[in-house]
Coordinates of C-alpha atoms in Angstrom, one line a residue:
Chain C
A30 CA -67.5 -159.3 169.8
Q31 CA -65.5 -156.5 171.2
R32 CA -63.2 -157.8 173.9
V33 CA -59.4 -157.0 175.5
T34 CA -57.2 -159.5 176.5
Q35 CA -54.5 -159.0 178.3
P36 CA -52.6 -162.6 178.6
E37 CA -50.6 -162.0 181.9
K38 CA -51.6 -162.1 184.8
L39 CA -48.5 -161.2 186.7
L40 CA -45.4 -159.4 185.2
S41 CA -42.1 -159.2 187.8
V42 CA -39.2 -157.5 186.7
F43 CA -36.4 -155.9 189.1
K44 CA -35.5 -152.4 189.1
G45 CA -34.7 -150.5 186.0
A46 CA -35.6 -153.2 183.9
P47 CA -38.4 -152.3 180.4
V48 CA -41.5 -153.2 181.0
E49 CA -44.2 -154.2 178.3
L50 CA -47.7 -155.1 180.1
K51 CA -49.5 -156.6 176.9
C52 CA -52.8 -155.8 175.7
N53 CA -54.5 -157.0 172.4
Y54 CA -58.4 -155.7 171.7
S55 CA -61.2 -157.0 169.4
Y56 CA -63.4 -154.3 167.9
S57 CA -65.1 -153.6 164.8
G58 CA -65.0 -150.2 164.3
S59 CA -62.7 -147.8 165.5
P60 CA -61.8 -148.2 168.4
E61 CA -60.9 -145.7 171.4
L62 CA -58.1 -147.9 173.8
F63 CA -56.9 -147.0 177.2
W64 CA -54.9 -147.6 180.5
Y65 CA -56.2 -147.6 183.9
V66 CA -54.1 -148.5 186.9
Q67 CA -54.6 -149.5 190.8
Y68 CA -52.5 -148.5 193.3
S69 CA -52.3 -150.6 196.6
R70 CA -55.4 -149.5 198.5
Q71 CA -56.1 -147.0 196.1
R72 CA -58.7 -146.5 193.6
L73 CA -58.5 -146.9 189.9
Q74 CA -57.5 -143.9 187.8
L75 CA -56.9 -143.6 184.3
L76 CA -53.7 -143.2 183.5
L77 CA -53.3 -142.9 179.4
R78 CA -55.4 -142.7 176.7
H79 CA -54.2 -143.2 173.5
I80 CA -55.7 -140.2 171.9
S81 CA -54.2 -138.5 173.4
R82 CA -50.4 -139.4 172.6
E83 CA -48.4 -138.2 176.0
S84 CA -46.4 -140.0 178.2
I85 CA -47.4 -140.1 181.3
K86 CA -44.9 -141.3 184.5
G87 CA -42.7 -142.4 182.2
F88 CA -45.1 -144.6 181.2
T89 CA -46.5 -144.9 176.6
A90 CA -48.8 -147.0 175.0
D91 CA -49.1 -146.9 170.8
L92 CA -52.0 -148.5 169.3
N93 CA -51.5 -150.8 166.6
K94 CA -54.4 -151.3 164.7
G95 CA -52.7 -154.0 162.1
E96 CA -52.0 -156.3 165.6
T97 CA -54.9 -154.7 167.2
S98 CA -52.7 -154.0 170.3
F99 CA -52.3 -151.7 172.9
H100 CA -48.7 -152.3 174.6
L101 CA -47.6 -150.5 177.9
K102 CA -43.9 -149.9 178.0
K103 CA -41.6 -147.9 180.3
P104 CA -38.3 -148.1 179.6
F105 CA -37.1 -148.4 183.9
A106 CA -39.2 -149.5 185.6
Q107 CA -39.7 -147.8 189.1
E108 CA -40.6 -149.7 192.7
E109 CA -43.7 -147.1 192.6
D110 CA -45.1 -148.9 189.6
S111 CA -45.9 -151.4 191.4
A112 CA -49.9 -152.0 190.8
M113 CA -52.6 -153.6 188.7
Y114 CA -53.2 -152.6 185.4
Y115 CA -56.4 -152.2 183.0
C116 CA -56.3 -152.0 179.4
A117 CA -59.6 -150.8 178.4
L118 CA -62.1 -150.3 174.7
R119 CA -64.6 -147.4 174.8
S120 CA -67.6 -149.3 173.2
G121 CA -70.7 -148.1 171.8
G122 CA -72.5 -144.7 171.6
Y123 CA -71.9 -143.8 175.3
N124 CA -69.7 -143.3 178.0
K125 CA -68.6 -147.4 178.4
L126 CA -65.6 -149.6 179.3
I127 CA -64.6 -152.6 178.6
F128 CA -62.2 -154.2 180.6
G129 CA -59.3 -156.8 180.5
A130 CA -58.8 -158.6 183.2
G131 CA -55.9 -156.9 184.6
T132 CA -52.0 -157.9 184.7
R133 CA -50.1 -157.4 188.3
L134 CA -46.8 -155.3 187.4
A135 CA -44.6 -156.2 190.6
V136 CA -41.3 -154.6 190.5
H137 CA -39.0 -155.7 192.8
P138 CA -35.5 -153.6 194.6
Chain Q
E1239 CA -63.2 -130.7 194.8
T1240 CA -65.2 -133.9 195.7
G1241 CA -64.3 -137.2 194.3
V1242 CA -66.6 -140.2 193.6
T1243 CA -67.8 -142.2 197.2
Q1244 CA -69.5 -145.5 197.5
S1245 CA -71.5 -146.6 200.5
P1246 CA -71.0 -149.0 202.4
T1247 CA -68.1 -150.2 201.7
H1248 CA -68.5 -153.2 202.8
L1249 CA -71.8 -155.7 202.7
I1250 CA -72.9 -159.3 203.8
K1251 CA -76.2 -160.7 202.2
T1252 CA -77.8 -164.1 201.9
R1253 CA -78.9 -165.6 198.8
G1254 CA -82.4 -164.7 197.7
Q1255 CA -82.2 -161.1 199.6
Q1256 CA -81.9 -157.9 198.1
V1257 CA -79.3 -154.7 198.3
T1258 CA -79.1 -151.2 197.4
L1259 CA -75.4 -149.8 196.7
R1260 CA -75.4 -146.2 196.6
C1261 CA -72.3 -143.3 194.6
S1262 CA -72.2 -140.2 195.2
S1263 CA -71.1 -138.7 192.0
Q1264 CA -68.1 -136.3 191.3
S1265 CA -69.0 -132.3 191.5
G1266 CA -70.1 -131.1 188.6
H1267 CA -70.3 -134.7 186.4
N1268 CA -73.8 -135.9 185.4
T1269 CA -73.3 -139.2 184.2
V1270 CA -72.3 -142.9 186.4
S1271 CA -71.6 -145.5 185.4
W1272 CA -71.5 -149.2 187.6
Y1273 CA -69.2 -152.1 186.8
Q1274 CA -68.8 -155.5 188.8
Q1275 CA -65.6 -156.4 189.3
A1276 CA -65.5 -160.5 190.1
L1277 CA -62.2 -161.7 192.1
G1278 CA -59.1 -161.9 189.5
Q1279 CA -60.9 -160.1 187.2
G1280 CA -61.7 -156.7 185.6
P1281 CA -64.4 -154.5 186.3
Q1282 CA -68.0 -155.6 183.9
F1283 CA -70.2 -152.9 182.8
I1284 CA -73.8 -153.0 184.3
F1285 CA -74.7 -149.7 183.5
Q1286 CA -75.2 -146.3 183.0
Y1287 CA -77.2 -143.5 184.1
Y1288 CA -77.1 -140.2 182.4
R1289 CA -79.9 -137.1 184.4
E1290 CA -81.4 -139.5 185.3
E1291 CA -82.2 -141.9 182.3
E1292 CA -80.7 -145.2 181.8
N1293 CA -78.3 -144.7 179.4
G1294 CA -76.8 -148.5 178.2
R1295 CA -76.7 -151.5 179.6
G1296 CA -74.7 -154.5 179.8
N1297 CA -75.0 -158.4 179.7
F1298 CA -77.1 -158.2 183.4
P1299 CA -80.1 -159.6 184.7
P1300 CA -83.0 -157.6 185.6
R1301 CA -82.8 -158.3 188.9
F1302 CA -79.6 -155.2 188.3
S1303 CA -81.5 -152.5 188.2
G1304 CA -80.5 -148.5 189.2
L1305 CA -81.6 -144.8 190.1
Q1306 CA -80.3 -141.5 189.3
F1307 CA -81.7 -138.4 191.6
P1308 CA -81.8 -135.1 190.3
N1309 CA -78.4 -134.7 192.5
Y1310 CA -76.8 -136.8 190.2
S1311 CA -76.4 -139.4 192.8
S1312 CA -76.9 -142.5 192.2
E1313 CA -78.1 -146.3 193.3
L1314 CA -77.7 -150.0 192.1
N1315 CA -80.3 -152.8 193.7
V1316 CA -79.8 -156.0 193.2
N1317 CA -82.6 -158.6 193.6
A1318 CA -82.8 -162.3 194.2
L1319 CA -78.7 -162.0 195.7
E1320 CA -76.9 -165.3 194.1
L1321 CA -73.6 -166.5 194.8
D1322 CA -72.2 -165.4 191.9
D1323 CA -73.1 -161.8 192.5
S1324 CA -70.4 -161.7 195.6
A1325 CA -68.2 -158.6 193.7
L1326 CA -66.5 -155.5 194.1
Y1327 CA -68.8 -153.0 192.8
L1328 CA -67.2 -149.3 191.4
C1329 CA -69.4 -146.5 190.4
A1330 CA -67.6 -144.5 188.1
S1331 CA -68.9 -140.8 187.4
S1332 CA -68.5 -138.1 184.0
P1333 CA -69.1 -135.0 183.2
G1334 CA -70.2 -135.5 180.1
G1335 CA -73.4 -136.9 178.3
T1336 CA -74.3 -140.0 175.8
G1337 CA -71.1 -140.5 173.0
G1338 CA -68.9 -138.0 175.6
Q1339 CA -65.4 -138.5 175.2
E1340 CA -64.8 -137.8 179.2
T1341 CA -62.7 -139.6 181.6
Q1342 CA -65.0 -141.5 183.7
Y1343 CA -63.5 -141.4 187.3
F1344 CA -63.8 -144.7 189.9
G1345 CA -64.9 -144.3 193.9
P1346 CA -63.3 -147.0 196.2
G1347 CA -66.1 -149.7 195.9
T1348 CA -68.1 -151.7 197.7
R1349 CA -67.3 -155.0 198.0
L1350 CA -70.4 -157.4 198.4
L1351 CA -70.1 -160.6 199.8
V1352 CA -72.8 -163.5 199.2
L1353 CA -73.4 -166.1 201.2

C-alpha cells in the first residue's frame, strides 16, 4: 500500500536549534516526494520536491530509498518557520498526491 | 495572475442533504484535483479532472462526484451527507495533463460542517 508516515504531530524547538521533520513512505516504484507547508492563515504551498535537489528557506530534504525516508532538515530554525508541514508522495500515472498527517513545527524565541 | 479560489469559505449542512463546492483554477491551468482534509489529518485525494474528464479517483464513494467546465473551473458535489463528511475541502490546480510533473497550487479550502 502507498503510504506516507509523519511520526511526530508536534515538534517544538528554540530559535537557532537544528530541525528535522521526519517522513517515511511506502511505495512500490520510483517515488516522487514533496514537502508542503502551511503557515498560519495561509494556504497549503509547495516547499520543495526531491527531484529539484534544492534548498528553500534553508530547508533541505534528501530521498533515502534504502530507509524509505525523506526527512526535512534545517540547521538553524527561525521563528517564521513555525507552520504545519506535510510530506507528500506523487502516486500513479497522474498528478495524485498522498499526504502524511502533518507535523506542526513550533519555533520559540 | 489569479490564484486558485474556492467558494463558499464555510458551509453548514445537515445529514442527508446535498452540497456543491466550487473551485476556480489558476489562470492557464487545465487540471483540477480535489482533496478532503479531516481535522488533524493530511489532505486525502478525492478525484482529479483534466479537460472536463475525470482523470483519476481516490477511495471515496460514488456520492462524491464532480464536474469540470470548459473554463476549467470545477465543482465537487456530495450527496446524502454524513457526519464524517465534515472536513476542509481543498481544490488544487496544475498546468498540465496526465502523468505530469506539474506543481499543484492549492486554494484556501471550503470548511464543511455536517450536523
